[in-house]
PDB file of C-alpha atoms in Angstrom:
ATOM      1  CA  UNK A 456     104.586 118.147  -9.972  1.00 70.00           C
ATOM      2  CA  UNK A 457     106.245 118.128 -13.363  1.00 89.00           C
ATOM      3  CA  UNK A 458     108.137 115.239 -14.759  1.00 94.00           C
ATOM      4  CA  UNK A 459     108.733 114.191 -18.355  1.00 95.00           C
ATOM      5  CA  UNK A 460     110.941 112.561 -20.520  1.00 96.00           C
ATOM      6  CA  UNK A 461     112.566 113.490 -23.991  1.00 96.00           C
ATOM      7  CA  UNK A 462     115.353 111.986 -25.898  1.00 96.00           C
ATOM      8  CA  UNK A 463     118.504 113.982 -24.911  1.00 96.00           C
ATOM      9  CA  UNK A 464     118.700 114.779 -29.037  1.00 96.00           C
ATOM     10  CA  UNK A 465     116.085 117.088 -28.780  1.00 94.00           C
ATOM     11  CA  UNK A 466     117.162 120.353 -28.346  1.00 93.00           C
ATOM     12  CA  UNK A 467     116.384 122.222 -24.899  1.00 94.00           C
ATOM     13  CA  UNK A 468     113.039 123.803 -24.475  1.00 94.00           C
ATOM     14  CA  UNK A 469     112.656 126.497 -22.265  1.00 93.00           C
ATOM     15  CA  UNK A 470     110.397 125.153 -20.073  1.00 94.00           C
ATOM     16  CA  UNK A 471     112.738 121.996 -19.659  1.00 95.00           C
ATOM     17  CA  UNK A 472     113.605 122.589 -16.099  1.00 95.00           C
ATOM     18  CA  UNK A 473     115.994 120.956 -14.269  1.00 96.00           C
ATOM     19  CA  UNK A 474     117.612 118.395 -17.362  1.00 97.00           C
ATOM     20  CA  UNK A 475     118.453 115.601 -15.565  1.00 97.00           C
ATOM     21  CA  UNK A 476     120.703 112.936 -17.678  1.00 97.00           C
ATOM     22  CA  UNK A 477     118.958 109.445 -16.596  1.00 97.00           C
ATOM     23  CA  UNK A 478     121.473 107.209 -19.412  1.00 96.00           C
ATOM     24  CA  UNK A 479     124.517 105.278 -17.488  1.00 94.00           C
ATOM     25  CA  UNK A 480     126.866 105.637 -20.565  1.00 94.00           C
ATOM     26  CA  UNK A 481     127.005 109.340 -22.512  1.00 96.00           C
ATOM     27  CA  UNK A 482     124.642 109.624 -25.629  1.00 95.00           C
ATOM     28  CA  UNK A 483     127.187 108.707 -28.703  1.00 94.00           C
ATOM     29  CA  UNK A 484     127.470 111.597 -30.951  1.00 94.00           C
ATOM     30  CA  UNK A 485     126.351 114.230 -28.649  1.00 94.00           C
ATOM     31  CA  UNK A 486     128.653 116.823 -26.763  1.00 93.00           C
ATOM     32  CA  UNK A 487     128.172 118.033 -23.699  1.00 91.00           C
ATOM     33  CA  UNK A 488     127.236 121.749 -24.693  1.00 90.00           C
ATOM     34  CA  UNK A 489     124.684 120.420 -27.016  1.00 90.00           C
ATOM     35  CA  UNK A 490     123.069 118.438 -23.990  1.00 92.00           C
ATOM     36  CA  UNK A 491     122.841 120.933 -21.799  1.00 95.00           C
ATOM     37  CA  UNK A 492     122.090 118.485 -18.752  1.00 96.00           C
ATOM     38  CA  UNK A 493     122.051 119.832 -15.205  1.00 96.00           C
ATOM     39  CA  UNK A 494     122.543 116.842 -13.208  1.00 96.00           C
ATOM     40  CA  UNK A 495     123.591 112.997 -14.602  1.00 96.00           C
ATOM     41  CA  UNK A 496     122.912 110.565 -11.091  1.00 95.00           C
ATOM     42  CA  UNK A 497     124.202 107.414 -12.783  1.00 94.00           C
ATOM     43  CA  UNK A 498     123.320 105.512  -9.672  1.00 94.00           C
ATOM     44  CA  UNK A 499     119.608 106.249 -10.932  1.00 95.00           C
ATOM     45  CA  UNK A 500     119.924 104.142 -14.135  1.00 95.00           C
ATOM     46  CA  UNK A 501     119.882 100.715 -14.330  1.00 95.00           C
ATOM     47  CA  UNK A 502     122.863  98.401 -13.508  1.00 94.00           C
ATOM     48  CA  UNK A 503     125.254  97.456 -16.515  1.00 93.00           C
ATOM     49  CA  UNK A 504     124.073  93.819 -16.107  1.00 94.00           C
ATOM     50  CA  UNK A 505     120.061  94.787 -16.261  1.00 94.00           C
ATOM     51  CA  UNK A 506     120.516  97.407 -19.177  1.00 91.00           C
ATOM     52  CA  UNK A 507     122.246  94.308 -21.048  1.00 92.00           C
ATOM     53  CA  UNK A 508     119.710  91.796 -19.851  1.00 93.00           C
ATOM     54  CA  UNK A 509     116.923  93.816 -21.369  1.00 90.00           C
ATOM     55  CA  UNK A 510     118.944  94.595 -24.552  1.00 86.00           C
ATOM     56  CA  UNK A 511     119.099  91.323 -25.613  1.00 89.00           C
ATOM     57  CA  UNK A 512     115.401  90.875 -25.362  1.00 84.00           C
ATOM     58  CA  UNK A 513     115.782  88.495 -22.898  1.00 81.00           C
ATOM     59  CA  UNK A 514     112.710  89.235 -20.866  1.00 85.00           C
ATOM     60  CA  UNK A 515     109.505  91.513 -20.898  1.00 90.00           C
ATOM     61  CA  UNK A 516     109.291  95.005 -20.559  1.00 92.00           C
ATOM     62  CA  UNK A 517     106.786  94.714 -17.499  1.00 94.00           C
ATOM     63  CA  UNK A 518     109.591  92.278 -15.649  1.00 95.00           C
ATOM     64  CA  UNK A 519     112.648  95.046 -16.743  1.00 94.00           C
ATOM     65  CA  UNK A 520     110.074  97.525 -14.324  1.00 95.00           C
ATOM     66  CA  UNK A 521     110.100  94.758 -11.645  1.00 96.00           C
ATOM     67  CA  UNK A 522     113.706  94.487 -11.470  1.00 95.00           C
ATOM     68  CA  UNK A 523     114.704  97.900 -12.093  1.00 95.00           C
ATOM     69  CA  UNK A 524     112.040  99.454  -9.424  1.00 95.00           C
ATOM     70  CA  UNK A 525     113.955  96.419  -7.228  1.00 95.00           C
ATOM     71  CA  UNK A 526     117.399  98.232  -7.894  1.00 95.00           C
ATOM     72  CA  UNK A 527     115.820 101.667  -6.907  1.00 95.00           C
ATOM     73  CA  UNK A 528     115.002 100.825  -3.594  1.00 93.00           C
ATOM     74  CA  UNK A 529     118.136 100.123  -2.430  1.00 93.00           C
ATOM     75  CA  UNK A 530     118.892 102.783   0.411  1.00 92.00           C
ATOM     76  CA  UNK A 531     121.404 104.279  -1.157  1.00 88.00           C
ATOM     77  CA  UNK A 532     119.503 105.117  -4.630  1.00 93.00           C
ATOM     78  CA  UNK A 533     115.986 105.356  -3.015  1.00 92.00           C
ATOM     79  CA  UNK A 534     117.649 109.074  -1.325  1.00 93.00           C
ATOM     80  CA  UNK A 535     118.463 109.852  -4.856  1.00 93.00           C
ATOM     81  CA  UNK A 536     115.523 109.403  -6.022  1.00 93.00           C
ATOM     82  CA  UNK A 537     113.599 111.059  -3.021  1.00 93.00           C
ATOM     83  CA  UNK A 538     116.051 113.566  -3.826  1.00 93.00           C
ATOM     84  CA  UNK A 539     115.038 113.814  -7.397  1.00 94.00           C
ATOM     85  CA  UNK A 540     111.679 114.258  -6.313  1.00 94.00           C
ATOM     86  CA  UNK A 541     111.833 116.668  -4.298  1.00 94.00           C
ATOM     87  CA  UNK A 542     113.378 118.825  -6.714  1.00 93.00           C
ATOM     88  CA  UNK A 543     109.696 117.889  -9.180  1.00 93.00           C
ATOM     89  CA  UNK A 544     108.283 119.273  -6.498  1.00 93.00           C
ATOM     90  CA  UNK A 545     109.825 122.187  -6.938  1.00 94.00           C
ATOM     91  CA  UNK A 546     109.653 122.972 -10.663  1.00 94.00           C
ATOM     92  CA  UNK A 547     109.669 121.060 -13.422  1.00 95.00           C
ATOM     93  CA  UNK A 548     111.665 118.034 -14.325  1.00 96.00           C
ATOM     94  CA  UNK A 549     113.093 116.946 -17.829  1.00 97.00           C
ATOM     95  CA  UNK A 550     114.269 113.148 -17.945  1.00 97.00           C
ATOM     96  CA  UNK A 551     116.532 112.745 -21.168  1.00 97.00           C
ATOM     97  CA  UNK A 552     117.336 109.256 -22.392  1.00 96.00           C
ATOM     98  CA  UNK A 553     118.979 108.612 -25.455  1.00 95.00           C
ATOM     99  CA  UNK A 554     116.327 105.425 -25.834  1.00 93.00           C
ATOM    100  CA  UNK A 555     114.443 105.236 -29.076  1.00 92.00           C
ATOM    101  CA  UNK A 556     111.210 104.805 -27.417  1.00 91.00           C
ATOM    102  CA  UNK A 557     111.315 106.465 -24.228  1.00 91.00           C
ATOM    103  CA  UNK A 558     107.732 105.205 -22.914  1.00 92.00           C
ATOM    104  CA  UNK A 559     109.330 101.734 -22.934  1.00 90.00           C
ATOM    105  CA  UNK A 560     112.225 102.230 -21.074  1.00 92.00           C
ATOM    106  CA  UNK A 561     114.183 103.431 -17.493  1.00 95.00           C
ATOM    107  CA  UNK A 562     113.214 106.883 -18.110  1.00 96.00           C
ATOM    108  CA  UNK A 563     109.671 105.679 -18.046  1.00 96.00           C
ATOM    109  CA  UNK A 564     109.775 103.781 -14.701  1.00 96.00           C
ATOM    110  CA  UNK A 565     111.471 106.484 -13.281  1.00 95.00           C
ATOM    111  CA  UNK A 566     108.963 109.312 -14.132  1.00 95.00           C
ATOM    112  CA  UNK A 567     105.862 106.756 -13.125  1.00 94.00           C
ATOM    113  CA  UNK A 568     108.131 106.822  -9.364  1.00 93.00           C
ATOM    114  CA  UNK A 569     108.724 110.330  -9.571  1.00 91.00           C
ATOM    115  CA  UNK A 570     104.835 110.924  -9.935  1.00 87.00           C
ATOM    116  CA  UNK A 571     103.818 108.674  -6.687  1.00 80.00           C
TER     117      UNK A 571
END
Protein backbone atom coordinates (compact mmCIF):
# COMPACT_ATOMS: atom_id res chain seq x y z
CA UNK A 1 0.00 0.00 0.00
CA UNK A 2 1.03 3.48 -1.02
CA UNK A 3 -0.03 6.59 0.74
CA UNK A 4 1.68 9.96 1.03
CA UNK A 5 1.16 13.40 1.43
CA UNK A 6 2.47 16.60 -0.46
CA UNK A 7 1.39 20.14 -0.37
CA UNK A 8 -1.12 20.55 -3.28
CA UNK A 9 1.62 23.46 -4.59
CA UNK A 10 3.83 20.98 -5.68
CA UNK A 11 3.46 20.18 -9.03
CA UNK A 12 2.15 16.53 -10.03
CA UNK A 13 4.63 13.75 -10.16
CA UNK A 14 4.02 10.98 -12.22
CA UNK A 15 3.93 8.50 -9.86
CA UNK A 16 1.29 10.61 -7.80
CA UNK A 17 -1.55 8.26 -8.24
CA UNK A 18 -4.83 8.83 -7.43
CA UNK A 19 -4.50 12.93 -6.07
CA UNK A 20 -6.88 13.03 -3.61
CA UNK A 21 -7.69 16.79 -2.27
CA UNK A 22 -7.87 16.16 1.72
CA UNK A 23 -8.31 20.46 2.48
CA UNK A 24 -12.19 21.44 3.33
CA UNK A 25 -11.79 24.96 1.73
CA UNK A 26 -9.82 25.24 -1.95
CA UNK A 27 -6.00 26.10 -1.70
CA UNK A 28 -6.02 30.16 -2.19
CA UNK A 29 -4.13 31.02 -5.23
CA UNK A 30 -4.28 27.77 -6.94
CA UNK A 31 -6.63 26.83 -9.96
CA UNK A 32 -8.05 23.86 -10.51
CA UNK A 33 -5.93 22.81 -13.69
CA UNK A 34 -2.84 23.51 -11.78
CA UNK A 35 -4.08 21.00 -8.98
CA UNK A 36 -4.83 18.39 -10.92
CA UNK A 37 -6.81 16.52 -8.02
CA UNK A 38 -8.83 13.41 -8.81
CA UNK A 39 -11.13 13.22 -6.01
CA UNK A 40 -11.78 16.16 -3.05
CA UNK A 41 -14.12 13.97 -0.13
CA UNK A 42 -14.60 17.04 2.06
CA UNK A 43 -16.41 14.86 4.52
CA UNK A 44 -12.75 13.40 5.10
CA UNK A 45 -11.31 16.68 6.52
CA UNK A 46 -11.88 17.96 9.66
CA UNK A 47 -15.06 19.85 10.75
CA UNK A 48 -15.02 23.78 10.34
CA UNK A 49 -15.20 24.02 14.18
CA UNK A 50 -11.99 21.50 14.79
CA UNK A 51 -9.85 23.04 11.86
CA UNK A 52 -10.53 26.48 13.82
CA UNK A 53 -10.01 24.97 17.23
CA UNK A 54 -6.57 23.81 16.25
CA UNK A 55 -5.77 27.08 14.38
CA UNK A 56 -5.88 29.06 17.19
CA UNK A 57 -3.47 26.89 19.04
CA UNK A 58 -5.87 26.08 21.38
CA UNK A 59 -4.83 22.55 22.11
CA UNK A 60 -2.01 19.95 21.23
CA UNK A 61 -1.33 18.40 18.15
CA UNK A 62 -1.60 14.77 19.74
CA UNK A 63 -5.36 15.84 21.14
CA UNK A 64 -6.26 17.49 17.31
CA UNK A 65 -5.47 13.36 16.30
CA UNK A 66 -7.84 12.32 19.16
CA UNK A 67 -10.61 14.37 18.06
CA UNK A 68 -10.20 14.25 14.48
CA UNK A 69 -9.70 10.21 14.39
CA UNK A 70 -13.18 10.70 16.71
CA UNK A 71 -14.84 12.58 13.66
CA UNK A 72 -13.62 9.77 11.23
CA UNK A 73 -15.39 7.12 12.71
CA UNK A 74 -18.57 8.30 12.31
CA UNK A 75 -20.42 5.73 9.93
CA UNK A 76 -20.89 7.84 7.41
CA UNK A 77 -17.06 9.04 6.94
CA UNK A 78 -15.52 5.73 8.26
CA UNK A 79 -17.05 4.18 4.42
CA UNK A 80 -15.15 7.01 2.97
CA UNK A 81 -12.35 6.33 4.35
CA UNK A 82 -12.59 2.43 3.93
CA UNK A 83 -13.30 3.60 0.60
CA UNK A 84 -10.17 5.58 0.32
CA UNK A 85 -8.36 2.69 1.32
CA UNK A 86 -9.28 0.47 -0.70
CA UNK A 87 -8.36 2.43 -3.56
CA UNK A 88 -4.27 2.45 -1.61
CA UNK A 89 -4.72 -0.83 -2.01
CA UNK A 90 -4.93 -0.59 -5.32
CA UNK A 91 -2.19 1.81 -6.43
CA UNK A 92 -0.79 4.52 -5.02
CA UNK A 93 -2.28 7.36 -3.11
CA UNK A 94 -1.24 11.16 -3.08
CA UNK A 95 -2.81 13.21 -0.06
CA UNK A 96 -2.41 17.04 -0.94
CA UNK A 97 -2.93 19.60 1.81
CA UNK A 98 -2.24 23.04 1.40
CA UNK A 99 -0.75 22.87 5.28
CA UNK A 100 2.71 24.25 5.78
CA UNK A 101 3.86 21.30 7.60
CA UNK A 102 2.04 18.43 6.43
CA UNK A 103 3.50 15.80 9.10
CA UNK A 104 1.62 17.91 11.68
CA UNK A 105 -1.59 18.04 10.35
CA UNK A 106 -5.11 16.10 8.94
CA UNK A 107 -3.27 14.83 6.07
CA UNK A 108 -1.00 13.15 8.52
CA UNK A 109 -3.68 11.36 10.63
CA UNK A 110 -5.27 10.37 7.68
CA UNK A 111 -2.30 8.60 5.94
CA UNK A 112 -1.26 6.92 9.58
CA UNK A 113 -5.36 5.42 9.12
CA UNK A 114 -4.91 4.73 5.65
CA UNK A 115 -1.73 2.55 6.54
CA UNK A 116 -3.61 0.31 9.38
Amino acid sequence: MSVRMRRVYEPPEPDDGLRVLVDRLWPRGLSKDAARVDEWPKALTPSTELRRWYHAGEGSYEEFAERYEAELAAPEVAELLDTLRASARKGPVTLLTSAKAPEESHAAVLARLLAE
